Amino acid sequence: RPLALLKDSVMRIRENDLDFHVTYESEDELGSLCDSMEDMRTELVRGKEEMWRLVERQKELNAAFAHDLRTPLTAVCGYLDLLEQEDLSENAARCISVIRGRTDNLKQLTEELFGYSLTMSAEQALPLEEVVLNRALEESILAHYAALKGRRISPEITMPKEPVTCRLNRTALFRILENMLCNAMKYSDGDLKITLTRRGEITFANHAKRLGEVDAQKLFDRLYTVETGTKSTGLGLSIARLLTEQMHGTASARYADGILFICLQFDVI
């Protein structure tokens, strides 16, 4: 019995299951070994609890850091607005333009970091409701139509006539779709195909000569960006994937024949 108990304990610990106790009352060596196994299990539980406590603390610090940056950044932007109204020399105007660009980048990063921290810190599941993907996709594309036209991108849209309905969080879905469209505008060579299937799969496909297979695999990584020194923060797609997974969906990317494919999959009801 003690050997079977020890074997079962080892197997459960290997599977990261610590919700048990090793109890074998005996004064012999096997009893001592079982006591040691229980001590080890207890220490693993404590270590795991401490790890999650530190993780939650780090999330709180990230959110607080991003929040605290907002006030001075807003003030800086206000002063820049005033300076840009002044009669400046060509050199001063060029310097102000550089400062404005860097400040806008930092402001965007702060907003996305704050949103990412809130997403990571959410302890409760997102409230879900019935959402028609066709309609949500149409509304998102329409909201970004001017920006797409500004990049000379005319999206080719394919979707079924019948409603594709899922249980999703409407606000989270629109943020995901916004990130998908912004990503397409960032990397597209001028084309964009958006496809919705009856199975609840949304695919964004565009030629992207600046990317490669390795880049595509890393697009959802936190802070990863293909080009440094741009307005990209590397948080947008990471947030999109987190939100998608919180709604029991999946998000993936692949690169083939010069085309970037980003796929979202949601459960249809």
PDB file of C-alpha atoms in Angstrom:
ATOM      1  CA  ARG A   1       0.000   0.000   0.000  1.00  0.00           C
ATOM      2  CA  PRO A   2       2.669   2.645   0.829  1.00  0.00           C
ATOM      3  CA  LEU A   3       4.495   1.989  -2.456  1.00  0.00           C
ATOM      4  CA  ALA A   4       1.240   2.356  -4.410  1.00  0.00           C
ATOM      5  CA  LEU A   5       0.502   5.550  -2.475  1.00  0.00           C
ATOM      6  CA  LEU A   6       3.930   6.978  -3.296  1.00  0.00           C
ATOM      7  CA  LYS A   7       3.636   5.996  -6.957  1.00  0.00           C
ATOM      8  CA  ASP A   8       0.198   7.636  -7.221  1.00  0.00           C
ATOM      9  CA  SER A   9       1.530  10.776  -5.516  1.00  0.00           C
ATOM     10  CA  VAL A  10       4.429  11.060  -7.956  1.00  0.00           C
ATOM     11  CA  MET A  11       2.071  10.658 -10.926  1.00  0.00           C
ATOM     12  CA  ARG A  12      -0.299  13.351  -9.649  1.00  0.00           C
ATOM     13  CA  ILE A  13       2.532  15.778  -8.951  1.00  0.00           C
ATOM     14  CA  ARG A  14       3.880  15.134 -12.449  1.00  0.00           C
ATOM     15  CA  GLU A  15       0.453  16.128 -13.817  1.00  0.00           C
ATOM     16  CA  ASN A  16       0.535  19.312 -11.709  1.00  0.00           C
ATOM     17  CA  ASP A  17      -2.233  18.012  -9.448  1.00  0.00           C
ATOM     18  CA  LEU A  18      -1.478  18.985  -5.850  1.00  0.00           C
ATOM     19  CA  ASP A  19      -4.982  18.647  -4.452  1.00  0.00           C
ATOM     20  CA  PHE A  20      -4.367  15.564  -2.327  1.00  0.00           C
ATOM     21  CA  HIS A  21      -2.573  14.462   0.841  1.00  0.00           C
ATOM     22  CA  VAL A  22      -0.031  11.705   1.425  1.00  0.00           C
ATOM     23  CA  THR A  23      -1.085   9.940   4.619  1.00  0.00           C
ATOM     24  CA  TYR A  24       0.546   6.750   5.874  1.00  0.00           C
ATOM     25  CA  GLU A  25       1.002   6.382   9.603  1.00  0.00           C
ATOM     26  CA  SER A  26       3.971   4.204  10.347  1.00  0.00           C
ATOM     27  CA  GLU A  27       7.268   4.514  12.206  1.00  0.00           C
ATOM     28  CA  ASP A  28       9.278   2.626   9.562  1.00  0.00           C
ATOM     29  CA  GLU A  29      11.262   3.995   6.606  1.00  0.00           C
ATOM     30  CA  LEU A  30       8.268   3.880   4.275  1.00  0.00           C
ATOM     31  CA  GLY A  31       6.289   5.980   6.741  1.00  0.00           C
ATOM     32  CA  SER A  32       9.142   8.485   6.871  1.00  0.00           C
ATOM     33  CA  LEU A  33       9.288   8.539   3.056  1.00  0.00           C
ATOM     34  CA  CYS A  34       5.537   9.224   2.865  1.00  0.00           C
ATOM     35  CA  ASP A  35       5.925  12.075   5.364  1.00  0.00           C
ATOM     36  CA  SER A  36       8.696  13.542   3.208  1.00  0.00           C
ATOM     37  CA  MET A  37       6.482  13.249   0.121  1.00  0.00           C
ATOM     38  CA  GLU A  38       3.701  15.132   1.939  1.00  0.00           C
ATOM     39  CA  ASP A  39       6.185  17.828   3.010  1.00  0.00           C
ATOM     40  CA  MET A  40       7.320  18.204  -0.590  1.00  0.00           C
ATOM     41  CA  ARG A  41       3.705  18.429  -1.817  1.00  0.00           C
ATOM     42  CA  THR A  42       2.974  21.125   0.791  1.00  0.00           C
ATOM     43  CA  GLU A  43       6.014  23.160  -0.270  1.00  0.00           C
ATOM     44  CA  LEU A  44       4.977  22.879  -3.927  1.00  0.00           C
ATOM     45  CA  VAL A  45       1.525  24.197  -3.042  1.00  0.00           C
ATOM     46  CA  ARG A  46       3.056  27.125  -1.171  1.00  0.00           C
ATOM     47  CA  GLY A  47       5.452  27.849  -4.023  1.00  0.00           C
ATOM     48  CA  LYS A  48       2.638  27.762  -6.560  1.00  0.00           C
ATOM     49  CA  GLU A  49       0.484  30.111  -4.494  1.00  0.00           C
ATOM     50  CA  GLU A  50       3.400  32.516  -4.075  1.00  0.00           C
ATOM     51  CA  MET A  51       4.124  32.421  -7.813  1.00  0.00           C
ATOM     52  CA  TRP A  52       0.534  33.360  -8.674  1.00  0.00           C
ATOM     53  CA  ARG A  53       0.550  36.066  -6.017  1.00  0.00           C
ATOM     54  CA  LEU A  54       3.638  37.606  -7.619  1.00  0.00           C
ATOM     55  CA  VAL A  55       2.094  37.318 -11.093  1.00  0.00           C
ATOM     56  CA  GLU A  56      -1.044  39.133  -9.950  1.00  0.00           C
ATOM     57  CA  ARG A  57       1.084  41.759  -8.234  1.00  0.00           C
ATOM     58  CA  GLN A  58       3.041  42.324 -11.438  1.00  0.00           C
ATOM     59  CA  LYS A  59      -0.198  42.773 -13.378  1.00  0.00           C
ATOM     60  CA  GLU A  60      -1.355  45.378 -10.873  1.00  0.00           C
ATOM     61  CA  LEU A  61       1.979  47.216 -11.099  1.00  0.00           C
ATOM     62  CA  ASN A  62       1.825  47.233 -14.917  1.00  0.00           C
ATOM     63  CA  ALA A  63      -1.684  48.669 -14.870  1.00  0.00           C
ATOM     64  CA  ALA A  64      -0.719  51.288 -12.272  1.00  0.00           C
ATOM     65  CA  PHE A  65       2.419  52.235 -14.222  1.00  0.00           C
ATOM     66  CA  ALA A  66       0.461  52.713 -17.447  1.00  0.00           C
ATOM     67  CA  HIS A  67      -2.232  54.673 -15.633  1.00  0.00           C
ATOM     68  CA  ASP A  68       0.287  56.975 -13.939  1.00  0.00           C
ATOM     69  CA  LEU A  69       1.935  57.744 -17.286  1.00  0.00           C
ATOM     70  CA  ARG A  70      -1.305  59.039 -18.737  1.00  0.00           C
ATOM     71  CA  THR A  71      -1.408  62.315 -16.784  1.00  0.00           C
ATOM     72  CA  PRO A  72       2.094  63.633 -17.631  1.00  0.00           C
ATOM     73  CA  LEU A  73       1.716  62.467 -21.230  1.00  0.00           C
ATOM     74  CA  THR A  74      -1.533  64.395 -21.547  1.00  0.00           C
ATOM     75  CA  ALA A  75       0.230  67.474 -20.181  1.00  0.00           C
ATOM     76  CA  VAL A  76       3.127  67.082 -22.625  1.00  0.00           C
ATOM     77  CA  CYS A  77       0.687  66.755 -25.537  1.00  0.00           C
ATOM     78  CA  GLY A  78      -1.061  69.914 -24.359  1.00  0.00           C
ATOM     79  CA  TYR A  79       2.169  71.905 -24.330  1.00  0.00           C
ATOM     80  CA  LEU A  80       3.068  70.553 -27.759  1.00  0.00           C
ATOM     81  CA  ASP A  81      -0.307  71.766 -29.050  1.00  0.00           C
ATOM     82  CA  LEU A  82       0.533  75.250 -27.760  1.00  0.00           C
ATOM     83  CA  LEU A  83       4.056  75.204 -29.224  1.00  0.00           C
ATOM     84  CA  GLU A  84       2.773  74.147 -32.631  1.00  0.00           C
ATOM     85  CA  GLN A  85       0.613  77.287 -32.713  1.00  0.00           C
ATOM     86  CA  GLU A  86       3.673  79.514 -32.256  1.00  0.00           C
ATOM     87  CA  ASP A  87       5.717  81.110 -35.039  1.00  0.00           C
ATOM     88  CA  LEU A  88       8.685  78.699 -34.982  1.00  0.00           C
ATOM     89  CA  SER A  89      11.882  78.559 -36.962  1.00  0.00           C
ATOM     90  CA  GLU A  90      12.288  75.702 -39.422  1.00  0.00           C
ATOM     91  CA  ASN A  91      14.694  73.910 -37.100  1.00  0.00           C
ATOM     92  CA  ALA A  92      12.430  74.334 -34.054  1.00  0.00           C
ATOM     93  CA  ALA A  93       9.405  73.135 -36.021  1.00  0.00           C
ATOM     94  CA  ARG A  94      11.360  70.053 -37.117  1.00  0.00           C
ATOM     95  CA  CYS A  95      12.332  69.293 -33.513  1.00  0.00           C
ATOM     96  CA  ILE A  96       8.748  69.754 -32.337  1.00  0.00           C
ATOM     97  CA  SER A  97       7.593  67.374 -35.064  1.00  0.00           C
ATOM     98  CA  VAL A  98      10.034  64.715 -33.870  1.00  0.00           C
ATOM     99  CA  ILE A  99       8.920  65.184 -30.251  1.00  0.00           C
ATOM    100  CA  ARG A 100       5.278  64.937 -31.333  1.00  0.00           C
ATOM    101  CA  GLY A 101       5.938  61.666 -33.147  1.00  0.00           C
ATOM    102  CA  ARG A 102       7.764  60.117 -30.207  1.00  0.00           C
ATOM    103  CA  THR A 103       5.120  61.329 -27.754  1.00  0.00           C
ATOM    104  CA  ASP A 104       2.304  59.890 -29.850  1.00  0.00           C
ATOM    105  CA  ASN A 105       4.130  56.554 -29.981  1.00  0.00           C
ATOM    106  CA  LEU A 106       4.558  56.561 -26.202  1.00  0.00           C
ATOM    107  CA  LYS A 107       0.914  57.508 -25.715  1.00  0.00           C
ATOM    108  CA  GLN A 108      -0.221  54.627 -27.908  1.00  0.00           C
ATOM    109  CA  LEU A 109       2.052  52.200 -26.069  1.00  0.00           C
ATOM    110  CA  THR A 110       0.723  53.426 -22.720  1.00  0.00           C
ATOM    111  CA  GLU A 111      -2.895  52.961 -23.785  1.00  0.00           C
ATOM    112  CA  GLU A 112      -2.231  49.463 -25.106  1.00  0.00           C
ATOM    113  CA  LEU A 113      -0.191  48.513 -22.047  1.00  0.00           C
ATOM    114  CA  PHE A 114      -3.043  49.690 -19.830  1.00  0.00           C
ATOM    115  CA  GLY A 115      -5.563  47.702 -21.882  1.00  0.00           C
ATOM    116  CA  TYR A 116      -3.311  44.655 -21.863  1.00  0.00           C
ATOM    117  CA  SER A 117      -2.894  44.834 -18.088  1.00  0.00           C
ATOM    118  CA  LEU A 118      -6.645  45.089 -17.575  1.00  0.00           C
ATOM    119  CA  THR A 119      -7.190  42.132 -19.895  1.00  0.00           C
ATOM    120  CA  MET A 120      -4.597  40.022 -18.092  1.00  0.00           C
ATOM    121  CA  SER A 121      -5.955  41.023 -14.686  1.00  0.00           C
ATOM    122  CA  ALA A 122      -9.559  40.111 -15.424  1.00  0.00           C
ATOM    123  CA  GLU A 123     -10.511  37.444 -12.881  1.00  0.00           C
ATOM    124  CA  GLN A 124     -14.051  36.959 -14.129  1.00  0.00           C
ATOM    125  CA  ALA A 125     -15.051  35.616 -17.520  1.00  0.00           C
ATOM    126  CA  LEU A 126     -16.238  38.175 -20.033  1.00  0.00           C
ATOM    127  CA  PRO A 127     -20.041  38.544 -20.100  1.00  0.00           C
ATOM    128  CA  LEU A 128     -21.291  36.925 -23.296  1.00  0.00           C
ATOM    129  CA  GLU A 129     -24.314  37.558 -25.478  1.00  0.00           C
ATOM    130  CA  GLU A 130     -25.538  36.437 -28.879  1.00  0.00           C
ATOM    131  CA  VAL A 131     -23.655  38.344 -31.591  1.00  0.00           C
ATOM    132  CA  VAL A 132     -24.122  38.049 -35.359  1.00  0.00           C
ATOM    133  CA  LEU A 133     -20.600  37.938 -36.805  1.00  0.00           C
ATOM    134  CA  ASN A 134     -21.733  39.136 -40.244  1.00  0.00           C
ATOM    135  CA  ARG A 135     -23.105  42.364 -38.806  1.00  0.00           C
ATOM    136  CA  ALA A 136     -20.181  42.959 -36.435  1.00  0.00           C
ATOM    137  CA  LEU A 137     -17.690  42.461 -39.249  1.00  0.00           C
ATOM    138  CA  GLU A 138     -19.567  44.818 -41.559  1.00  0.00           C
ATOM    139  CA  GLU A 139     -19.731  47.511 -38.863  1.00  0.00           C
ATOM    140  CA  SER A 140     -16.003  47.209 -38.113  1.00  0.00           C
ATOM    141  CA  ILE A 141     -15.029  47.442 -41.777  1.00  0.00           C
ATOM    142  CA  LEU A 142     -17.305  50.454 -42.250  1.00  0.00           C
ATOM    143  CA  ALA A 143     -15.773  52.169 -39.216  1.00  0.00           C
ATOM    144  CA  HIS A 144     -12.293  51.772 -40.749  1.00  0.00           C
ATOM    145  CA  TYR A 145     -13.312  52.404 -44.356  1.00  0.00           C
ATOM    146  CA  ALA A 146     -11.733  55.874 -44.539  1.00  0.00           C
ATOM    147  CA  ALA A 147      -8.457  54.617 -43.063  1.00  0.00           C
ATOM    148  CA  LEU A 148      -8.415  51.686 -45.499  1.00  0.00           C
ATOM    149  CA  LYS A 149      -9.055  53.995 -48.450  1.00  0.00           C
ATOM    150  CA  GLY A 150      -6.292  56.251 -47.184  1.00  0.00           C
ATOM    151  CA  ARG A 151      -3.931  53.300 -47.555  1.00  0.00           C
ATOM    152  CA  ARG A 152      -5.468  52.535 -50.964  1.00  0.00           C
ATOM    153  CA  ILE A 153      -6.825  49.246 -49.704  1.00  0.00           C
ATOM    154  CA  SER A 154     -10.194  48.082 -51.014  1.00  0.00           C
ATOM    155  CA  PRO A 155     -11.096  44.989 -49.002  1.00  0.00           C
ATOM    156  CA  GLU A 156     -12.607  42.017 -50.793  1.00  0.00           C
ATOM    157  CA  ILE A 157     -15.267  40.650 -48.442  1.00  0.00           C
ATOM    158  CA  THR A 158     -16.837  37.202 -48.564  1.00  0.00           C
ATOM    159  CA  MET A 159     -19.450  36.079 -46.068  1.00  0.00           C
ATOM    160  CA  PRO A 160     -22.577  33.906 -46.058  1.00  0.00           C
ATOM    161  CA  LYS A 161     -26.002  35.502 -46.443  1.00  0.00           C
ATOM    162  CA  GLU A 162     -27.429  33.684 -43.442  1.00  0.00           C
ATOM    163  CA  PRO A 163     -26.475  34.983 -39.961  1.00  0.00           C
ATOM    164  CA  VAL A 164     -23.456  33.411 -38.272  1.00  0.00           C
ATOM    165  CA  THR A 165     -24.291  33.726 -34.580  1.00  0.00           C
ATOM    166  CA  CYS A 166     -21.910  33.190 -31.649  1.00  0.00           C
ATOM    167  CA  ARG A 167     -21.954  33.883 -27.925  1.00  0.00           C
ATOM    168  CA  LEU A 168     -19.350  36.626 -27.518  1.00  0.00           C
ATOM    169  CA  ASN A 169     -18.602  39.836 -25.684  1.00  0.00           C
ATOM    170  CA  ARG A 170     -19.551  42.558 -28.155  1.00  0.00           C
ATOM    171  CA  THR A 171     -17.010  45.132 -26.926  1.00  0.00           C
ATOM    172  CA  ALA A 172     -14.165  42.605 -26.937  1.00  0.00           C
ATOM    173  CA  LEU A 173     -15.117  41.411 -30.421  1.00  0.00           C
ATOM    174  CA  PHE A 174     -15.006  44.927 -31.866  1.00  0.00           C
ATOM    175  CA  ARG A 175     -11.607  45.495 -30.285  1.00  0.00           C
ATOM    176  CA  ILE A 176     -10.336  42.243 -31.814  1.00  0.00           C
ATOM    177  CA  LEU A 177     -11.634  43.174 -35.264  1.00  0.00           C
ATOM    178  CA  GLU A 178     -10.135  46.661 -34.923  1.00  0.00           C
ATOM    179  CA  ASN A 179      -6.728  45.147 -34.181  1.00  0.00           C
ATOM    180  CA  MET A 180      -7.061  42.785 -37.151  1.00  0.00           C
ATOM    181  CA  LEU A 181      -7.863  45.639 -39.538  1.00  0.00           C
ATOM    182  CA  CYS A 182      -5.090  47.854 -38.143  1.00  0.00           C
ATOM    183  CA  ASN A 183      -2.650  44.986 -38.560  1.00  0.00           C
ATOM    184  CA  ALA A 184      -3.743  44.552 -42.183  1.00  0.00           C
ATOM    185  CA  MET A 185      -3.247  48.249 -42.865  1.00  0.00           C
ATOM    186  CA  LYS A 186       0.191  48.043 -41.289  1.00  0.00           C
ATOM    187  CA  TYR A 187       1.533  45.094 -43.299  1.00  0.00           C
ATOM    188  CA  SER A 188      -0.580  44.870 -46.454  1.00  0.00           C
ATOM    189  CA  ASP A 189       1.018  45.509 -49.837  1.00  0.00           C
ATOM    190  CA  GLY A 190      -2.306  46.991 -50.977  1.00  0.00           C
ATOM    191  CA  ASP A 191      -4.775  44.122 -50.886  1.00  0.00           C
ATOM    192  CA  LEU A 192      -7.001  42.596 -48.207  1.00  0.00           C
ATOM    193  CA  LYS A 193      -9.378  39.645 -48.357  1.00  0.00           C
ATOM    194  CA  ILE A 194     -11.746  39.125 -45.445  1.00  0.00           C
ATOM    195  CA  THR A 195     -13.650  35.862 -45.313  1.00  0.00           C
ATOM    196  CA  LEU A 196     -16.298  34.703 -42.861  1.00  0.00           C
ATOM    197  CA  THR A 197     -17.480  31.086 -42.977  1.00  0.00           C
ATOM    198  CA  ARG A 198     -20.608  29.432 -41.613  1.00  0.00           C
ATOM    199  CA  ARG A 199     -18.353  27.694 -39.071  1.00  0.00           C
ATOM    200  CA  GLY A 200     -17.492  30.996 -37.387  1.00  0.00           C
ATOM    201  CA  GLU A 201     -14.015  31.391 -38.881  1.00  0.00           C
ATOM    202  CA  ILE A 202     -12.867  34.864 -39.901  1.00  0.00           C
ATOM    203  CA  THR A 203      -9.753  35.075 -42.092  1.00  0.00           C
ATOM    204  CA  PHE A 204      -7.803  38.220 -42.947  1.00  0.00           C
ATOM    205  CA  ALA A 205      -5.428  37.626 -45.873  1.00  0.00           C
ATOM    206  CA  ASN A 206      -3.081  40.074 -47.572  1.00  0.00           C
ATOM    207  CA  HIS A 207       0.204  40.104 -49.430  1.00  0.00           C
ATOM    208  CA  ALA A 208       2.987  41.178 -47.065  1.00  0.00           C
ATOM    209  CA  LYS A 209       6.425  41.094 -48.644  1.00  0.00           C
ATOM    210  CA  ARG A 210       8.047  42.540 -45.509  1.00  0.00           C
ATOM    211  CA  LEU A 211       7.044  39.523 -43.468  1.00  0.00           C
ATOM    212  CA  GLY A 212       8.255  35.937 -43.358  1.00  0.00           C
ATOM    213  CA  GLU A 213       7.139  32.672 -41.773  1.00  0.00           C
ATOM    214  CA  VAL A 214       9.090  33.422 -38.585  1.00  0.00           C
ATOM    215  CA  ASP A 215       7.515  36.874 -38.294  1.00  0.00           C
ATOM    216  CA  ALA A 216       4.024  35.424 -38.749  1.00  0.00           C
ATOM    217  CA  GLN A 217       4.591  32.905 -35.976  1.00  0.00           C
ATOM    218  CA  LYS A 218       5.639  35.697 -33.601  1.00  0.00           C
ATOM    219  CA  LEU A 219       2.961  38.258 -34.426  1.00  0.00           C
ATOM    220  CA  PHE A 220       0.876  37.304 -31.382  1.00  0.00           C
ATOM    221  CA  ASP A 221       3.859  37.499 -29.014  1.00  0.00           C
ATOM    222  CA  ARG A 222       3.864  40.379 -26.545  1.00  0.00           C
ATOM    223  CA  LEU A 223       5.856  43.441 -27.689  1.00  0.00           C
ATOM    224  CA  TYR A 224       6.947  41.745 -30.926  1.00  0.00           C
ATOM    225  CA  THR A 225       7.032  44.079 -33.900  1.00  0.00           C
ATOM    226  CA  VAL A 226       8.488  43.482 -37.340  1.00  0.00           C
ATOM    227  CA  GLU A 227       9.920  46.974 -37.664  1.00  0.00           C
ATOM    228  CA  THR A 228      11.465  48.991 -34.863  1.00  0.00           C
ATOM    229  CA  GLY A 229      11.122  52.744 -34.696  1.00  0.00           C
ATOM    230  CA  THR A 230       7.562  52.712 -36.050  1.00  0.00           C
ATOM    231  CA  LYS A 231       4.218  53.342 -34.410  1.00  0.00           C
ATOM    232  CA  SER A 232       3.805  49.640 -33.785  1.00  0.00           C
ATOM    233  CA  THR A 233       3.829  48.646 -30.113  1.00  0.00           C
ATOM    234  CA  GLY A 234       3.556  44.887 -30.536  1.00  0.00           C
ATOM    235  CA  LEU A 235       0.648  44.677 -28.091  1.00  0.00           C
ATOM    236  CA  GLY A 236      -2.382  44.883 -30.374  1.00  0.00           C
ATOM    237  CA  LEU A 237      -2.452  41.316 -31.653  1.00  0.00           C
ATOM    238  CA  SER A 238      -1.414  39.948 -28.266  1.00  0.00           C
ATOM    239  CA  ILE A 239      -4.443  41.640 -26.719  1.00  0.00           C
ATOM    240  CA  ALA A 240      -6.627  40.335 -29.560  1.00  0.00           C
ATOM    241  CA  ARG A 241      -5.532  36.765 -28.913  1.00  0.00           C
ATOM    242  CA  LEU A 242      -6.104  37.080 -25.159  1.00  0.00           C
ATOM    243  CA  LEU A 243      -9.620  38.415 -25.703  1.00  0.00           C
ATOM    244  CA  THR A 244     -10.352  35.710 -28.277  1.00  0.00           C
ATOM    245  CA  GLU A 245      -9.239  32.963 -25.906  1.00  0.00           C
ATOM    246  CA  GLN A 246     -11.304  34.458 -23.066  1.00  0.00           C
ATOM    247  CA  MET A 247     -14.326  33.917 -25.323  1.00  0.00           C
ATOM    248  CA  HIS A 248     -13.272  30.300 -25.956  1.00  0.00           C
ATOM    249  CA  GLY A 249     -12.002  31.071 -29.445  1.00  0.00           C
ATOM    250  CA  THR A 250      -8.631  30.702 -31.140  1.00  0.00           C
ATOM    251  CA  ALA A 251      -6.371  33.095 -33.046  1.00  0.00           C
ATOM    252  CA  SER A 252      -3.549  31.995 -35.340  1.00  0.00           C
ATOM    253  CA  ALA A 253      -1.302  33.323 -38.091  1.00  0.00           C
ATOM    254  CA  ARG A 254       0.558  31.722 -40.994  1.00  0.00           C
ATOM    255  CA  TYR A 255       2.565  32.918 -43.987  1.00  0.00           C
ATOM    256  CA  ALA A 256       2.530  31.192 -47.347  1.00  0.00           C
ATOM    257  CA  ASP A 257       3.538  32.323 -50.846  1.00  0.00           C
ATOM    258  CA  GLY A 258       3.989  35.901 -49.694  1.00  0.00           C
ATOM    259  CA  ILE A 259       0.539  36.083 -48.125  1.00  0.00           C
ATOM    260  CA  LEU A 260      -0.177  36.619 -44.437  1.00  0.00           C
ATOM    261  CA  PHE A 261      -3.226  34.778 -43.117  1.00  0.00           C
ATOM    262  CA  ILE A 262      -4.655  35.650 -39.692  1.00  0.00           C
ATOM    263  CA  CYS A 263      -7.524  33.423 -38.602  1.00  0.00           C
ATOM    264  CA  LEU A 264     -10.054  33.824 -35.800  1.00  0.00           C
ATOM    265  CA  GLN A 265     -12.288  30.914 -34.842  1.00  0.00           C
ATOM    266  CA  PHE A 266     -15.392  31.231 -32.678  1.00  0.00           C
ATOM    267  CA  ASP A 267     -17.972  28.632 -31.676  1.00  0.00           C
ATOM    268  CA  VAL A 268     -21.216  28.967 -33.612  1.00  0.00           C
ATOM    269  CA  ILE A 269     -24.516  28.404 -31.835  1.00  0.00           C
TER     270      ILE A 269
END
